[in-house]
Amino acid sequence: MQIHAVPVLNDNYVWLIEGEQGQCAVVDLGDATTVLAAIDSLKLTVQAILLTHHHTDHTQGIHAFRMRYPVPVFGPALEAQRFVTHPLADGDIAHLPSIGSFSAWLTSGHTLGHISYITEGAAFTGDTLFSAGCGRLFEGTAAMMLASLDRIATLPDATKIYCGHEYTADNLRFAQYAEPDNQAIAQRISAVAEAAASGLPSIPSRLLDERQTNPFLRIRTPSLRQAIEAFAGSQLNDVEAFAMLRRWKDEFDGLSPL
Ligand code: ZN
Ligand code: FE
């Protein structure tokens, strides 16, 4: 299995998962033209589309794309009904011959029905787990998002994380602000800047990198927990600490809290 990044829109990634004999699956589809051009130049045959959630920047290319490739659209059973031909509930598996099997995990929080696709050695996490961050809580609760991230964190260290946006550099700025003494964050900031200077994506990361640098996977780390509680001005349980960290980052990013 070979995975190609197709940058679309401002900072979205569409992922092309190439299996045997040029068969491929497309993860999310924020833009048809760019993705069709990439498929042509790689000489791939499209077998299916895998959708993570209903937001426009992940779905608006589907209609135009299916004019040329009328393939099945796997996606969240709980949302995106107008795009999805093959709804997946938590635990369902999309079997794509000569590409692989993809387990749908309900990873709500960013949206209520968001799913992540888990396969051997890789996870397509959409807008749930970002590199060095996580999606904003547009529809779900902090408790949902924490449970979703905790579940992804049960995967092996070497799992590659393919997320929906190139936010890594911005996310690491906040990560370093929240954990100024974390050397792994400092190292990743340099590595990501080097990749960007060569025009390369920062994605995928390994789950191990996320464990070491992503504050949203680290709320139980005592030093970070203390910093979150200092920001809050009180002691917090896990869900409260996660919610407060999310709010802290939104404020840091200059976003209004939801
Ligand atoms: Zn989204
Ligand atoms: Fe998005």
Coordinates of C-alpha atoms and ligand atoms in Angstrom, one line a residue:
M1 CA 0.0 0.0 0.0
Q2 CA 1.4 3.3 -1.1
I3 CA -0.2 6.6 0.0
H4 CA -0.1 9.8 -1.9
A5 CA -0.9 13.3 -0.5
V6 CA -2.9 15.6 -2.7
P7 CA -3.0 19.1 -1.3
V8 CA -6.3 20.9 -2.1
L9 CA -7.9 24.2 -1.0
N10 CA -5.9 26.2 1.5
D11 CA -4.6 23.4 3.7
N12 CA -6.6 20.3 3.1
Y13 CA -5.2 16.9 2.2
V14 CA -6.9 14.3 0.0
W15 CA -5.2 11.0 0.4
L16 CA -4.9 8.5 -2.4
I17 CA -4.4 5.0 -1.1
E18 CA -2.8 2.9 -3.9
G19 CA -3.0 -0.9 -3.7
E20 CA -2.1 -3.5 -6.3
Q21 CA -2.3 -3.0 -10.1
G22 CA -2.9 0.8 -9.7
Q23 CA -6.2 0.4 -7.8
C24 CA -6.8 3.3 -5.4
A25 CA -9.2 4.7 -2.8
V26 CA -9.7 8.4 -2.2
V27 CA -10.0 9.7 1.3
D28 CA -12.1 12.9 1.4
L29 CA -12.7 15.0 -1.6
G30 CA -12.6 18.8 -1.0
D31 CA -11.8 19.4 -4.7
A32 CA -12.3 17.3 -7.8
T33 CA -10.1 18.9 -10.4
T34 CA -6.9 18.6 -8.5
V35 CA -7.6 15.0 -7.4
L36 CA -8.6 13.9 -10.9
A37 CA -5.3 15.4 -12.3
A38 CA -3.3 13.5 -9.6
I39 CA -5.1 10.2 -10.4
D40 CA -4.4 10.7 -14.1
S41 CA -0.7 11.5 -13.7
L42 CA -0.3 8.5 -11.3
K43 CA -2.3 6.3 -13.8
L44 CA -4.6 5.0 -11.0
T45 CA -8.0 3.3 -11.2
V46 CA -10.4 4.5 -8.6
Q47 CA -12.3 1.9 -6.6
A48 CA -14.0 3.9 -3.8
I49 CA -14.2 7.1 -1.9
L50 CA -13.8 7.1 1.9
L51 CA -15.4 10.1 3.7
T52 CA -14.5 11.1 7.2
H53 CA -17.2 13.7 7.8
H54 CA -19.7 16.0 6.2
H55 CA -17.9 19.3 6.1
T56 CA -17.7 21.1 2.8
D57 CA -13.9 21.1 2.6
H58 CA -14.0 17.3 2.7
T59 CA -17.0 16.7 0.4
Q60 CA -17.5 19.4 -2.1
G61 CA -15.6 17.6 -4.9
I62 CA -17.6 14.4 -4.7
H63 CA -20.3 15.3 -7.2
A64 CA -18.0 16.4 -10.0
F65 CA -15.6 13.5 -9.2
R66 CA -18.4 10.9 -9.5
M67 CA -19.4 12.3 -12.9
R68 CA -16.2 10.6 -14.1
Y69 CA -15.8 7.8 -11.5
P70 CA -19.2 6.7 -10.3
V71 CA -17.7 4.7 -7.5
P72 CA -19.1 3.7 -4.1
V73 CA -18.8 6.4 -1.4
F74 CA -18.2 5.0 2.1
G75 CA -18.9 7.4 4.9
P76 CA -20.4 8.0 8.3
A77 CA -23.8 6.4 8.9
L78 CA -24.7 9.2 11.2
E79 CA -24.2 12.1 8.8
A80 CA -23.4 13.1 5.2
Q81 CA -26.4 11.0 3.8
R82 CA -26.6 13.0 0.6
F83 CA -23.1 11.9 -0.4
V84 CA -22.8 8.4 1.1
T85 CA -23.8 5.3 -0.8
H86 CA -22.3 2.8 1.7
P87 CA -22.9 4.0 5.2
L88 CA -20.5 2.7 7.9
A89 CA -21.3 2.4 11.6
D90 CA -18.7 2.1 14.3
G91 CA -16.9 -1.2 13.8
D92 CA -18.0 -1.7 10.2
I93 CA -15.3 -2.6 7.7
A94 CA -14.9 -1.4 4.1
H95 CA -13.2 -4.3 2.2
L96 CA -11.5 -2.9 -0.9
P97 CA -10.1 -5.7 -3.0
S98 CA -6.4 -5.3 -3.8
I99 CA -6.2 -2.2 -1.6
G100 CA -7.0 -3.3 1.9
S101 CA -9.6 -3.5 4.7
F102 CA -10.6 -0.3 6.5
S103 CA -12.3 -0.4 9.9
A104 CA -14.6 2.6 10.6
W105 CA -14.2 3.9 14.1
L106 CA -16.8 6.4 15.2
T107 CA -14.6 9.3 16.4
S108 CA -17.1 12.0 17.2
G109 CA -16.2 15.4 18.7
H110 CA -15.5 17.6 15.7
T111 CA -18.8 16.4 14.2
L112 CA -21.2 13.9 15.7
G113 CA -20.8 11.2 13.1
H114 CA -17.1 11.6 12.2
I115 CA -15.4 8.4 11.4
S116 CA -11.7 7.5 11.2
Y117 CA -10.4 4.7 8.9
I118 CA -8.1 2.2 10.5
T119 CA -6.0 -0.2 8.5
E120 CA -2.7 -2.1 9.0
G121 CA -0.1 0.5 10.1
A122 CA -2.2 3.6 9.2
A123 CA -5.1 5.6 10.5
F124 CA -6.9 8.2 8.4
T125 CA -8.2 10.6 11.1
G126 CA -9.8 13.4 9.2
D127 CA -10.4 16.3 11.5
T128 CA -10.3 14.3 14.7
L129 CA -6.6 13.7 15.5
F130 CA -4.4 16.3 13.7
S131 CA -0.7 16.3 13.8
A132 CA 0.1 18.0 17.1
G133 CA -3.5 19.0 17.6
C134 CA -7.1 18.0 17.2
G135 CA -10.2 19.2 15.5
R136 CA -12.4 21.9 17.0
L137 CA -15.5 20.9 18.8
F138 CA -18.1 22.0 16.3
E139 CA -20.9 19.5 17.1
G140 CA -19.6 17.2 19.8
T141 CA -18.4 17.5 23.4
A142 CA -15.0 17.5 25.0
A143 CA -15.8 14.1 26.4
M144 CA -16.5 12.7 23.0
M145 CA -13.3 14.1 21.5
L146 CA -11.2 12.8 24.4
A147 CA -12.7 9.3 24.1
S148 CA -12.1 9.4 20.3
L149 CA -8.4 10.4 20.8
D150 CA -7.9 7.9 23.6
R151 CA -9.2 5.2 21.3
I152 CA -6.9 6.2 18.4
A153 CA -4.1 6.2 21.0
T154 CA -4.6 2.5 21.6
L155 CA -3.0 1.8 18.1
P156 CA 0.7 0.8 18.0
D157 CA 3.4 3.5 18.2
A158 CA 4.5 3.0 14.6
T159 CA 1.0 3.7 13.2
K160 CA 1.1 6.5 10.6
I161 CA -1.4 9.2 11.1
Y162 CA -2.9 10.7 8.0
C163 CA -5.1 13.7 8.9
G164 CA -7.2 16.1 6.9
H165 CA -5.2 19.4 7.2
E166 CA -1.7 20.8 7.2
Y167 CA -1.9 22.5 10.6
T168 CA 1.2 21.0 12.1
A169 CA 3.4 24.1 12.3
D170 CA 0.7 26.2 13.9
N171 CA -0.3 23.4 16.2
L172 CA 3.3 23.0 17.4
R173 CA 3.5 26.7 18.3
F174 CA 0.7 26.2 20.8
A175 CA 2.2 22.8 21.9
Q176 CA 5.4 24.6 22.7
Y177 CA 3.6 27.4 24.5
A178 CA 1.8 24.9 26.7
E179 CA 4.9 22.7 27.3
P180 CA 7.9 25.0 26.9
D181 CA 10.3 22.3 28.4
N182 CA 9.3 19.5 26.0
Q183 CA 12.3 18.8 23.8
A184 CA 10.4 16.5 21.5
I185 CA 8.3 19.5 20.5
A186 CA 11.3 21.7 19.8
Q187 CA 12.8 18.9 17.6
R188 CA 9.6 18.5 15.7
I189 CA 9.3 22.3 15.1
S190 CA 12.7 22.1 13.3
A191 CA 11.9 19.0 11.4
V192 CA 8.5 20.4 10.2
A193 CA 10.2 23.7 9.2
E194 CA 12.7 21.8 7.2
A195 CA 10.0 19.7 5.4
A196 CA 8.1 22.9 4.6
A197 CA 11.2 24.6 3.2
S198 CA 11.5 21.6 0.8
G199 CA 7.8 21.8 -0.1
L200 CA 7.0 18.5 1.7
P201 CA 4.0 17.8 3.8
S202 CA 4.5 17.3 7.5
I203 CA 2.0 14.4 7.3
P204 CA 2.0 11.5 8.0
S205 CA 3.4 11.5 11.5
R206 CA 3.8 8.4 13.6
L207 CA 1.5 7.9 16.6
L208 CA 4.6 7.9 18.7
D209 CA 5.4 11.4 17.7
E210 CA 1.9 12.4 18.6
R211 CA 2.2 10.8 22.0
Q212 CA 5.4 12.9 22.6
T213 CA 4.3 16.2 21.2
N214 CA 0.5 16.5 20.8
P215 CA -0.9 18.2 23.9
F216 CA -4.4 16.7 23.3
L217 CA -2.9 13.2 23.8
R218 CA -0.9 14.4 26.9
I219 CA -3.5 15.8 29.3
R220 CA -2.5 13.2 31.9
T221 CA 1.1 14.2 31.8
P222 CA 1.6 15.9 35.2
S223 CA 3.5 19.0 34.0
L224 CA 1.0 19.8 31.2
R225 CA -1.9 19.0 33.5
Q226 CA -0.5 21.6 36.0
A227 CA -0.2 24.2 33.2
I228 CA -3.8 23.6 32.2
E229 CA -5.0 23.8 35.8
A230 CA -3.0 27.0 36.2
F231 CA -4.8 28.4 33.1
A232 CA -8.1 27.3 34.6
G233 CA -7.3 28.4 38.1
S234 CA -8.6 25.1 39.6
Q235 CA -8.1 21.4 39.7
L236 CA -9.7 19.5 36.9
N237 CA -10.7 15.9 36.0
D238 CA -9.7 14.5 32.6
V239 CA -12.7 15.7 30.6
E240 CA -12.5 19.2 32.2
A241 CA -8.8 19.4 31.5
F242 CA -9.3 18.4 27.9
A243 CA -12.1 21.0 27.5
M244 CA -9.9 23.6 29.1
L245 CA -6.9 22.7 26.9
R246 CA -9.2 23.1 23.8
R247 CA -10.4 26.5 25.0
W248 CA -6.8 27.5 25.8
K249 CA -5.7 26.7 22.3
D250 CA -8.8 28.4 20.7
E251 CA -7.9 31.6 22.7
F252 CA -4.2 31.2 21.7
D253 CA -5.3 31.0 18.0
G254 CA -7.5 34.0 18.5
L255 CA -10.7 32.0 17.9
S256 CA -13.9 32.7 19.8
P257 CA -14.8 29.8 22.2
L258 CA -17.8 27.8 21.1
Ligands
ZN1 ZN -14.1 19.4 9.4
FE2 FE -11.7 20.1 7.6

